[in-house]
Amino acid sequence: MRDAFDDQLSEMFADLAGIAGMVEVAIERATVSLMDGDASLAEAVISADAEIDAVREKVEDDAFALLSLQQPVAGDLRTVVAGLRMVTELERMGDLAVHVAKIARLRVPETAVPEDARATISRMADVARDMVQRVVQIIMDRDVEAAIALGRDDEEMDQLRRASFTELLSDSWQHGVEAAVDIALLGRYYERLADHAVSVASRVVFAVTGEFPSRDRSALPA
Amino acid sequence: MRDAFDDQLSEMFADLAGIAGMVEVAIERATVSLMDGDASLAEAVISADAEIDAVREKVEDDAFALLSLQQPVAGDLRTVVAGLRMVTELERMGDLAVHVAKIARLRVPETAVPEDARATISRMADVARDMVQRVVQIIMDRDVEAAIALGRDDEEMDQLRRASFTELLSDSWQHGVEAAVDIALLGRYYERLADHAVSVASRVVFAVTGEFPSRDRSALPA
């Protein structure tokens, strides 16, 4: 019984890591489609989102079955419930990558990001993708140390967001309102991706230790 | 035992409705602070968010206690887990109201919304607040019919969002990049508030019936 339960938990975490991996790919592709004005890559991100939703449903169904049939308590219960909440956030992260792809698609054959905004947006995308990549491993290993470290590294995204606003609100901005609105929304999407990555990592810490990293759940950008 | 469980479930739903009520107030106040450039009202929204977080923690702790001690199955289990997921979304809705208040505060003593964008933004705020008001009642009564109806009424927000983009991207827009970016982000926040309202209502349907309204969980903007 115990072994069966552990196997099922491991499968749930493998599925969660699998979704995180799909999100990472989605961010990567959405960003390339954005920078290159590549419509078919944007379409690929949009249609691949259904796969994320499918694994999400599997995780939810499995978690309910675990709760119903095994009636876990204490740490086991915490872990299953954390898994249910992580899957919601991971699915939401997939949606955010789709939002990026949709902005890309809207501007094809042009690109939404003008030359002098590319460095900042590109770096935001890298930071988001890197964080999600780390989340894949954090979920696989249920690695509390790495999860706490991820939470500490969230500052660069905030700085990039501020830098991006400074760029598009400066007197030298010559790309008009439409590009500025695109950039502001793109910045928001990448920032939310990073927020959710931190939040998923925090839930791994909670699942393993019973405490949130900072003992402050209000800091969770759920 | 059964009575105790029902009492605890009722308390959880009363707490959830309480949070939804606080979110409704937050949206109302944030919108007035936005339209009037009222810094103290914006501050009130920002500081009141801690109360939402506190009730959120209570709901989470109570739900864990229910799951651990009562080990519910079937519909009862579904209801407790739905409550846990609803509270996450409601707390997030509070954060979105705070985002609106922060844009308001940033532009004081001016207002972020120029005269010719006020009608659309104002209507978005009304739609969002009205949806949250209905959610309060839907949670209290666990009202499946009203929850399904709410999901159907989400279209006006999409139309308003498109109208808002049309306004700020038109040649006659004379308020520059900063105002356009504010409006685009405000539109996003109100739209997300409406999305979450629909999602919370869908989870009420799931808690009561075991099915999501459209049988399509991928439609949930969780």
GROMACS .gro file of C-alpha atoms in nm:
model
  444
    1MET     CA    1   0.000   0.000   0.000
    2ARG     CA    2   0.277   0.236   0.106
    3ASP     CA    3   0.485   0.145  -0.199
    4ALA     CA    4   0.185   0.191  -0.427
    5PHE     CA    5   0.123   0.534  -0.276
    6ASP     CA    6   0.486   0.639  -0.322
    7ASP     CA    7   0.478   0.518  -0.681
    8GLN     CA    8   0.166   0.721  -0.750
    9LEU     CA    9   0.318   1.031  -0.590
   10SER     CA   10   0.630   0.986  -0.800
   11GLU     CA   11   0.417   0.958  -1.110
   12MET     CA   12   0.234   1.278  -1.018
   13PHE     CA   13   0.562   1.465  -0.975
   14ALA     CA   14   0.694   1.322  -1.301
   15ASP     CA   15   0.379   1.449  -1.475
   16LEU     CA   16   0.419   1.791  -1.312
   17ALA     CA   17   0.782   1.807  -1.424
   18GLY     CA   18   0.664   1.700  -1.769
   19ILE     CA   19   0.422   1.993  -1.786
   20ALA     CA   20   0.694   2.230  -1.665
   21GLY     CA   21   0.915   2.098  -1.946
   22MET     CA   22   0.638   2.166  -2.199
   23VAL     CA   23   0.602   2.518  -2.061
   24GLU     CA   24   0.974   2.572  -2.102
   25VAL     CA   25   0.952   2.469  -2.468
   26ALA     CA   26   0.646   2.692  -2.514
   27ILE     CA   27   0.831   2.996  -2.375
   28GLU     CA   28   1.132   2.925  -2.594
   29ARG     CA   29   0.925   2.888  -2.911
   30ALA     CA   30   0.692   3.178  -2.834
   31THR     CA   31   0.994   3.402  -2.784
   32VAL     CA   32   1.156   3.295  -3.111
   33SER     CA   33   0.826   3.349  -3.294
   34LEU     CA   34   0.810   3.692  -3.134
   35MET     CA   35   1.162   3.796  -3.223
   36ASP     CA   36   1.157   3.651  -3.575
   37GLY     CA   37   0.793   3.720  -3.664
   38ASP     CA   38   0.750   3.347  -3.726
   39ALA     CA   39   0.379   3.270  -3.765
   40SER     CA   40   0.410   2.892  -3.788
   41LEU     CA   41   0.609   2.872  -3.467
   42ALA     CA   42   0.350   3.090  -3.295
   43GLU     CA   43   0.079   2.852  -3.420
   44ALA     CA   44   0.279   2.556  -3.289
   45VAL     CA   45   0.284   2.708  -2.938
   46ILE     CA   46  -0.089   2.780  -2.952
   47SER     CA   47  -0.185   2.431  -3.065
   48ALA     CA   48   0.057   2.253  -2.829
   49ASP     CA   49  -0.123   2.408  -2.533
   50ALA     CA   50  -0.387   2.133  -2.559
   51GLU     CA   51  -0.120   1.878  -2.460
   52ILE     CA   52  -0.051   2.073  -2.142
   53ASP     CA   53  -0.423   2.077  -2.065
   54ALA     CA   54  -0.443   1.702  -2.121
   55VAL     CA   55  -0.166   1.624  -1.873
   56ARG     CA   56  -0.323   1.869  -1.633
   57GLU     CA   57  -0.645   1.670  -1.642
   58LYS     CA   58  -0.453   1.347  -1.582
   59VAL     CA   59  -0.277   1.497  -1.278
   60GLU     CA   60  -0.606   1.623  -1.138
   61ASP     CA   61  -0.781   1.291  -1.187
   62ASP     CA   62  -0.490   1.099  -1.036
   63ALA     CA   63  -0.474   1.333  -0.737
   64PHE     CA   64  -0.844   1.291  -0.669
   65ALA     CA   65  -0.810   0.915  -0.695
   66LEU     CA   66  -0.516   0.925  -0.452
   67LEU     CA   67  -0.709   1.137  -0.203
   68SER     CA   68  -1.023   0.924  -0.229
   69LEU     CA   69  -0.874   0.581  -0.226
   70GLN     CA   70  -0.566   0.623  -0.009
   71GLN     CA   71  -0.689   0.895   0.226
   72PRO     CA   72  -0.342   1.027   0.297
   73VAL     CA   73  -0.275   1.237   0.607
   74ALA     CA   74  -0.004   1.479   0.723
   75GLY     CA   75   0.289   1.510   0.481
   76ASP     CA   76   0.134   1.283   0.220
   77LEU     CA   77  -0.187   1.484   0.215
   78ARG     CA   78   0.012   1.806   0.193
   79THR     CA   79   0.207   1.672  -0.102
   80VAL     CA   80  -0.100   1.567  -0.301
   81VAL     CA   81  -0.276   1.898  -0.238
   82ALA     CA   82   0.040   2.089  -0.330
   83GLY     CA   83   0.051   1.889  -0.654
   84LEU     CA   84  -0.305   1.991  -0.734
   85ARG     CA   85  -0.218   2.354  -0.684
   86MET     CA   86   0.106   2.333  -0.878
   87VAL     CA   87  -0.071   2.188  -1.180
   88THR     CA   88  -0.309   2.483  -1.190
   89GLU     CA   89  -0.019   2.725  -1.195
   90LEU     CA   90   0.177   2.530  -1.453
   91GLU     CA   91  -0.124   2.522  -1.683
   92ARG     CA   92  -0.161   2.897  -1.636
   93MET     CA   93   0.205   2.938  -1.733
   94GLY     CA   94   0.129   2.757  -2.056
   95ASP     CA   95  -0.150   3.010  -2.119
   96LEU     CA   96   0.094   3.296  -2.067
   97ALA     CA   97   0.330   3.149  -2.329
   98VAL     CA   98   0.028   3.132  -2.561
   99HIS     CA   99  -0.039   3.501  -2.495
  100VAL     CA  100   0.316   3.581  -2.605
  101ALA     CA  101   0.268   3.370  -2.918
  102LYS     CA  102  -0.058   3.549  -2.996
  103ILE     CA  103   0.109   3.890  -2.984
  104ALA     CA  104   0.378   3.750  -3.214
  105ARG     CA  105   0.114   3.620  -3.456
  106LEU     CA  106  -0.075   3.947  -3.455
  107ARG     CA  107   0.228   4.137  -3.588
  108VAL     CA  108   0.350   3.892  -3.853
  109PRO     CA  109   0.527   3.955  -4.091
  110GLU     CA  110   0.657   4.239  -3.875
  111THR     CA  111   0.782   4.176  -3.524
  112ALA     CA  112   0.616   4.322  -3.217
  113VAL     CA  113   0.948   4.417  -3.058
  114PRO     CA  114   1.138   4.712  -3.210
  115GLU     CA  115   1.516   4.694  -3.232
  116ASP     CA  116   1.593   4.906  -2.926
  117ALA     CA  117   1.355   4.708  -2.704
  118ARG     CA  118   1.486   4.367  -2.809
  119ALA     CA  119   1.767   4.341  -2.555
  120THR     CA  120   1.539   4.390  -2.255
  121ILE     CA  121   1.253   4.170  -2.378
  122SER     CA  122   1.498   3.904  -2.487
  123ARG     CA  123   1.659   3.903  -2.143
  124MET     CA  124   1.316   3.882  -1.975
  125ALA     CA  125   1.238   3.578  -2.187
  126ASP     CA  126   1.573   3.419  -2.096
  127VAL     CA  127   1.517   3.478  -1.727
  128ALA     CA  128   1.165   3.332  -1.743
  129ARG     CA  129   1.278   3.028  -1.940
  130ASP     CA  130   1.575   2.970  -1.711
  131MET     CA  131   1.350   2.983  -1.405
  132VAL     CA  132   1.108   2.733  -1.558
  133GLN     CA  133   1.399   2.507  -1.652
  134ARG     CA  134   1.510   2.511  -1.289
  135VAL     CA  135   1.152   2.438  -1.180
  136VAL     CA  136   1.152   2.118  -1.389
  137GLN     CA  137   1.448   1.991  -1.188
  138ILE     CA  138   1.313   2.124  -0.857
  139ILE     CA  139   0.993   1.926  -0.910
  140MET     CA  140   1.177   1.610  -1.021
  141ASP     CA  141   1.410   1.615  -0.720
  142ARG     CA  142   1.167   1.786  -0.477
  143ASP     CA  143   1.473   2.000  -0.411
  144VAL     CA  144   1.401   2.242  -0.127
  145GLU     CA  145   1.737   2.422  -0.142
  146ALA     CA  146   1.708   2.492  -0.514
  147ALA     CA  147   1.348   2.604  -0.468
  148ILE     CA  148   1.446   2.855  -0.201
  149ALA     CA  149   1.732   2.981  -0.418
  150LEU     CA  150   1.491   3.034  -0.707
  151GLY     CA  151   1.276   3.262  -0.493
  152ARG     CA  152   1.579   3.475  -0.417
  153ASP     CA  153   1.667   3.516  -0.783
  154ASP     CA  154   1.339   3.676  -0.881
  155GLU     CA  155   1.478   4.030  -0.855
  156GLU     CA  156   1.630   4.047  -1.200
  157MET     CA  157   1.285   4.020  -1.356
  158ASP     CA  158   1.162   4.318  -1.152
  159GLN     CA  159   1.462   4.521  -1.265
  160LEU     CA  160   1.404   4.427  -1.627
  161ARG     CA  161   1.039   4.525  -1.603
  162ARG     CA  162   1.136   4.867  -1.471
  163ALA     CA  163   1.401   4.905  -1.740
  164SER     CA  164   1.145   4.817  -2.005
  165PHE     CA  165   0.903   5.084  -1.881
  166THR     CA  166   1.183   5.338  -1.875
  167GLU     CA  167   1.261   5.258  -2.238
  168LEU     CA  168   0.911   5.286  -2.370
  169LEU     CA  169   0.821   5.596  -2.168
  170SER     CA  170   1.135   5.787  -2.260
  171ASP     CA  171   1.126   6.087  -2.493
  172SER     CA  172   1.341   5.898  -2.739
  173TRP     CA  173   1.077   5.624  -2.790
  174GLN     CA  174   0.994   5.645  -3.158
  175HIS     CA  175   0.781   5.336  -3.214
  176GLY     CA  176   0.445   5.473  -3.117
  177VAL     CA  177   0.162   5.351  -2.901
  178GLU     CA  178   0.103   5.008  -3.052
  179ALA     CA  179   0.458   4.884  -2.999
  180ALA     CA  180   0.462   5.031  -2.648
  181VAL     CA  181   0.140   4.850  -2.556
  182ASP     CA  182   0.276   4.524  -2.697
  183ILE     CA  183   0.595   4.562  -2.496
  184ALA     CA  184   0.409   4.649  -2.176
  185LEU     CA  185   0.189   4.340  -2.210
  186LEU     CA  186   0.479   4.115  -2.308
  187GLY     CA  187   0.666   4.239  -2.001
  188ARG     CA  188   0.364   4.156  -1.791
  189TYR     CA  189   0.344   3.802  -1.934
  190TYR     CA  190   0.711   3.724  -1.876
  191GLU     CA  191   0.692   3.873  -1.528
  192ARG     CA  192   0.391   3.654  -1.444
  193LEU     CA  193   0.574   3.349  -1.578
  194ALA     CA  194   0.857   3.423  -1.335
  195ASP     CA  195   0.609   3.484  -1.049
  196HIS     CA  196   0.443   3.150  -1.112
  197ALA     CA  197   0.779   2.974  -1.133
  198VAL     CA  198   0.864   3.108  -0.787
  199SER     CA  199   0.522   3.010  -0.662
  200VAL     CA  200   0.550   2.653  -0.793
  201ALA     CA  201   0.893   2.626  -0.630
  202SER     CA  202   0.744   2.752  -0.301
  203ARG     CA  203   0.479   2.483  -0.317
  204VAL     CA  204   0.750   2.221  -0.356
  205VAL     CA  205   0.906   2.356  -0.036
  206PHE     CA  206   0.566   2.341   0.135
  207ALA     CA  207   0.501   1.988   0.012
  208VAL     CA  208   0.833   1.866   0.150
  209THR     CA  209   0.869   2.070   0.470
  210GLY     CA  210   0.519   2.185   0.565
  211GLU     CA  211   0.635   2.546   0.565
  212PHE     CA  212   0.650   2.806   0.293
  213PRO     CA  213   0.999   2.943   0.227
  214SER     CA  214   0.946   3.279   0.399
  215ARG     CA  215   0.673   3.159   0.635
  216ASP     CA  216   0.472   3.421   0.451
  217ARG     CA  217   0.208   3.282   0.222
  218SER     CA  218   0.100   3.630   0.124
  219ALA     CA  219   0.423   3.654  -0.073
  220LEU     CA  220   0.302   3.377  -0.300
  221PRO     CA  221   0.192   3.517  -0.633
  222ALA     CA  222  -0.069   3.247  -0.670
  223MET     CA  223  -1.969   1.368   1.278
  224ARG     CA  224  -2.172   1.434   0.965
  225ASP     CA  225  -2.324   1.747   1.118
  226ALA     CA  226  -1.983   1.868   1.229
  227PHE     CA  227  -1.850   1.817   0.878
  228ASP     CA  228  -2.141   2.005   0.721
  229ASP     CA  229  -2.091   2.290   0.968
  230GLN     CA  230  -1.725   2.311   0.880
  231LEU     CA  231  -1.800   2.309   0.508
  232SER     CA  232  -2.056   2.584   0.557
  233GLU     CA  233  -1.801   2.786   0.748
  234MET     CA  234  -1.549   2.740   0.467
  235PHE     CA  235  -1.800   2.863   0.209
  236ALA     CA  236  -1.896   3.156   0.432
  237ASP     CA  237  -1.528   3.249   0.453
  238LEU     CA  238  -1.492   3.218   0.075
  239ALA     CA  239  -1.795   3.440   0.023
  240GLY     CA  240  -1.644   3.681   0.276
  241ILE     CA  241  -1.326   3.706   0.072
  242ALA     CA  242  -1.526   3.756  -0.248
  243GLY     CA  243  -1.710   4.039  -0.070
  244MET     CA  244  -1.377   4.198   0.025
  245VAL     CA  245  -1.262   4.168  -0.336
  246GLU     CA  246  -1.579   4.341  -0.453
  247VAL     CA  247  -1.510   4.632  -0.216
  248ALA     CA  248  -1.148   4.643  -0.330
  249ILE     CA  249  -1.251   4.667  -0.698
  250GLU     CA  250  -1.504   4.939  -0.618
  251ARG     CA  251  -1.254   5.146  -0.420
  252ALA     CA  252  -0.965   5.091  -0.658
  253THR     CA  253  -1.183   5.210  -0.945
  254VAL     CA  254  -1.295   5.525  -0.762
  255SER     CA  255  -0.934   5.598  -0.666
  256LEU     CA  256  -0.842   5.552  -1.032
  257MET     CA  257  -1.114   5.776  -1.169
  258ASP     CA  258  -1.078   6.047  -0.904
  259GLY     CA  259  -0.701   6.032  -0.853
  260ASP     CA  260  -0.767   5.963  -0.484
  261ALA     CA  261  -0.441   5.855  -0.319
  262SER     CA  262  -0.586   5.774   0.024
  263LEU     CA  263  -0.847   5.542  -0.124
  264ALA     CA  264  -0.575   5.369  -0.327
  265GLU     CA  265  -0.374   5.324  -0.006
  266ALA     CA  266  -0.682   5.180   0.164
  267VAL     CA  267  -0.714   4.913  -0.105
  268ILE     CA  268  -0.346   4.828  -0.082
  269SER     CA  269  -0.345   4.795   0.297
  270ALA     CA  270  -0.677   4.606   0.313
  271ASP     CA  271  -0.526   4.328   0.104
  272ALA     CA  272  -0.365   4.187   0.420
  273GLU     CA  273  -0.714   4.105   0.551
  274ILE     CA  274  -0.785   3.899   0.240
  275ASP     CA  275  -0.457   3.714   0.290
  276ALA     CA  276  -0.547   3.644   0.653
  277VAL     CA  277  -0.883   3.486   0.568
  278ARG     CA  278  -0.712   3.294   0.291
  279GLU     CA  279  -0.476   3.139   0.545
  280LYS     CA  280  -0.768   3.050   0.768
  281VAL     CA  281  -0.950   2.878   0.481
  282GLU     CA  282  -0.637   2.685   0.387
  283ASP     CA  283  -0.571   2.575   0.744
  284ASP     CA  284  -0.936   2.474   0.794
  285ALA     CA  285  -0.941   2.280   0.467
  286PHE     CA  286  -0.628   2.087   0.560
  287ALA     CA  287  -0.774   2.009   0.900
  288LEU     CA  288  -1.095   1.887   0.734
  289LEU     CA  289  -0.905   1.665   0.491
  290SER     CA  290  -0.677   1.524   0.762
  291LEU     CA  291  -0.926   1.466   1.038
  292GLN     CA  292  -1.243   1.381   0.850
  293GLN     CA  293  -1.097   1.212   0.544
  294PRO     CA  294  -1.388   1.301   0.319
  295VAL     CA  295  -1.452   1.106  -0.003
  296ALA     CA  296  -1.651   1.160  -0.322
  297GLY     CA  297  -1.855   1.482  -0.325
  298ASP     CA  298  -1.727   1.599   0.014
  299LEU     CA  299  -1.366   1.560  -0.095
  300ARG     CA  300  -1.441   1.740  -0.419
  301THR     CA  301  -1.598   2.027  -0.231
  302VAL     CA  302  -1.306   2.076   0.007
  303VAL     CA  303  -1.051   2.064  -0.276
  304ALA     CA  304  -1.262   2.305  -0.482
  305GLY     CA  305  -1.264   2.540  -0.182
  306LEU     CA  306  -0.885   2.528  -0.164
  307ARG     CA  307  -0.861   2.621  -0.529
  308MET     CA  308  -1.124   2.892  -0.508
  309VAL     CA  309  -0.941   3.062  -0.224
  310THR     CA  310  -0.624   3.083  -0.431
  311GLU     CA  311  -0.813   3.253  -0.712
  312LEU     CA  312  -1.000   3.490  -0.482
  313GLU     CA  313  -0.673   3.597  -0.322
  314ARG     CA  314  -0.531   3.657  -0.668
  315MET     CA  315  -0.833   3.873  -0.751
  316GLY     CA  316  -0.750   4.086  -0.448
  317ASP     CA  317  -0.399   4.129  -0.589
  318LEU     CA  318  -0.544   4.245  -0.921
  319ALA     CA  319  -0.751   4.512  -0.742
  320VAL     CA  320  -0.427   4.619  -0.572
  321HIS     CA  321  -0.261   4.649  -0.914
  322VAL     CA  322  -0.539   4.885  -1.023
  323ALA     CA  323  -0.494   5.089  -0.704
  324LYS     CA  324  -0.118   5.108  -0.763
  325ILE     CA  325  -0.166   5.252  -1.111
  326ALA     CA  326  -0.409   5.505  -0.959
  327ARG     CA  327  -0.154   5.598  -0.691
  328LEU     CA  328   0.126   5.636  -0.943
  329ARG     CA  329  -0.062   5.909  -1.132
  330VAL     CA  330  -0.197   6.112  -0.837
  331PRO     CA  331  -0.284   6.403  -0.844
  332GLU     CA  332  -0.363   6.333  -1.211
  333THR     CA  333  -0.575   6.037  -1.313
  334ALA     CA  334  -0.442   5.753  -1.525
  335VAL     CA  335  -0.754   5.745  -1.745
  336PRO     CA  336  -0.801   6.031  -1.994
  337GLU     CA  337  -1.149   6.164  -2.052
  338ASP     CA  338  -1.220   5.977  -2.375
  339ALA     CA  339  -1.113   5.642  -2.229
  340ARG     CA  340  -1.321   5.676  -1.912
  341ALA     CA  341  -1.644   5.529  -2.045
  342THR     CA  342  -1.484   5.201  -2.152
  343ILE     CA  343  -1.265   5.155  -1.846
  344SER     CA  344  -1.551   5.251  -1.620
  345ARG     CA  345  -1.775   4.993  -1.784
  346MET     CA  346  -1.504   4.726  -1.753
  347ALA     CA  347  -1.482   4.803  -1.382
  348ASP     CA  348  -1.861   4.779  -1.348
  349VAL     CA  349  -1.872   4.446  -1.530
  350ALA     CA  350  -1.590   4.307  -1.313
  351ARG     CA  351  -1.748   4.428  -0.991
  352ASP     CA  352  -2.091   4.299  -1.090
  353MET     CA  353  -1.947   3.956  -1.169
  354VAL     CA  354  -1.771   3.941  -0.833
  355GLN     CA  355  -2.089   4.051  -0.657
  356ARG     CA  356  -2.271   3.761  -0.823
  357VAL     CA  357  -1.989   3.528  -0.721
  358VAL     CA  358  -2.044   3.620  -0.354
  359GLN     CA  359  -2.402   3.495  -0.381
  360ILE     CA  360  -2.308   3.194  -0.595
  361ILE     CA  361  -2.065   3.081  -0.326
  362MET     CA  362  -2.309   3.144  -0.041
  363ASP     CA  363  -2.589   2.950  -0.211
  364ARG     CA  364  -2.365   2.706  -0.402
  365ASP     CA  365  -2.592   2.808  -0.686
  366VAL     CA  366  -2.512   2.602  -0.995
  367GLU     CA  367  -2.761   2.776  -1.226
  368ALA     CA  368  -2.630   3.123  -1.142
  369ALA     CA  369  -2.272   2.999  -1.180
  370ILE     CA  370  -2.341   2.865  -1.529
  371ALA     CA  371  -2.517   3.191  -1.623
  372LEU     CA  372  -2.213   3.390  -1.507
  373GLY     CA  373  -1.990   3.196  -1.746
  374ARG     CA  374  -2.218   3.290  -2.033
  375ASP     CA  375  -2.205   3.661  -1.949
  376ASP     CA  376  -1.831   3.690  -1.985
  377GLU     CA  377  -1.851   3.816  -2.342
  378GLU     CA  378  -1.910   4.180  -2.264
  379MET     CA  379  -1.566   4.203  -2.105
  380ASP     CA  380  -1.402   4.069  -2.422
  381GLN     CA  381  -1.589   4.325  -2.629
  382LEU     CA  382  -1.485   4.605  -2.394
  383ARG     CA  383  -1.125   4.496  -2.410
  384ARG     CA  384  -1.132   4.511  -2.790
  385ALA     CA  385  -1.307   4.851  -2.779
  386SER     CA  386  -1.040   4.980  -2.544
  387PHE     CA  387  -0.759   4.871  -2.777
  388THR     CA  388  -0.937   5.031  -3.070
  389GLU     CA  389  -0.954   5.360  -2.878
  390LEU     CA  390  -0.595   5.374  -2.776
  391LEU     CA  391  -0.457   5.256  -3.109
  392SER     CA  392  -0.665   5.497  -3.317
  393ASP     CA  393  -0.510   5.794  -3.494
  394SER     CA  394  -0.715   6.026  -3.279
  395TRP     CA  395  -0.547   5.907  -2.956
  396GLN     CA  396  -0.379   6.217  -2.817
  397HIS     CA  397  -0.271   6.108  -2.473
  398GLY     CA  398   0.063   5.957  -2.556
  399VAL     CA  399   0.234   5.631  -2.467
  400GLU     CA  400   0.213   5.645  -2.088
  401ALA     CA  401  -0.166   5.673  -2.075
  402ALA     CA  402  -0.199   5.404  -2.343
  403VAL     CA  403   0.018   5.165  -2.144
  404ASP     CA  404  -0.180   5.237  -1.826
  405ILE     CA  405  -0.507   5.169  -2.009
  406ALA     CA  406  -0.377   4.848  -2.165
  407LEU     CA  407  -0.264   4.716  -1.826
  408LEU     CA  408  -0.584   4.830  -1.651
  409GLY     CA  409  -0.784   4.651  -1.920
  410ARG     CA  410  -0.579   4.339  -1.857
  411TYR     CA  411  -0.641   4.355  -1.481
  412TYR     CA  412  -1.017   4.398  -1.514
  413GLU     CA  413  -1.029   4.122  -1.775
  414ARG     CA  414  -0.841   3.887  -1.544
  415LEU     CA  415  -1.077   3.973  -1.260
  416ALA     CA  416  -1.367   3.867  -1.482
  417ASP     CA  417  -1.182   3.549  -1.589
  418HIS     CA  418  -1.122   3.453  -1.227
  419ALA     CA  419  -1.485   3.526  -1.137
  420VAL     CA  420  -1.595   3.283  -1.407
  421SER     CA  421  -1.339   3.030  -1.291
  422VAL     CA  422  -1.450   3.051  -0.926
  423ALA     CA  423  -1.811   3.007  -1.038
  424SER     CA  424  -1.705   2.701  -1.244
  425ARG     CA  425  -1.543   2.550  -0.939
  426VAL     CA  426  -1.869   2.592  -0.748
  427VAL     CA  427  -2.038   2.396  -1.025
  428PHE     CA  428  -1.768   2.129  -1.000
  429ALA     CA  429  -1.794   2.113  -0.622
  430VAL     CA  430  -2.169   2.059  -0.638
  431THR     CA  431  -2.207   1.843  -0.950
  432GLY     CA  432  -1.868   1.683  -1.010
  433GLU     CA  433  -1.860   1.827  -1.360
  434PHE     CA  434  -1.731   2.154  -1.494
  435PRO     CA  435  -1.997   2.366  -1.671
  436SER     CA  436  -1.878   2.295  -2.024
  437ARG     CA  437  -1.721   1.958  -1.944
  438ASP     CA  438  -1.409   2.132  -2.066
  439ARG     CA  439  -1.159   2.214  -1.800
  440SER     CA  440  -0.928   2.370  -2.052
  441ALA     CA  441  -1.179   2.657  -2.073
  442LEU     CA  442  -1.103   2.742  -1.712
  443PRO     CA  443  -0.883   3.048  -1.695
  444ALA     CA  444  -0.725   2.926  -1.376
   0.00000   0.00000   0.00000
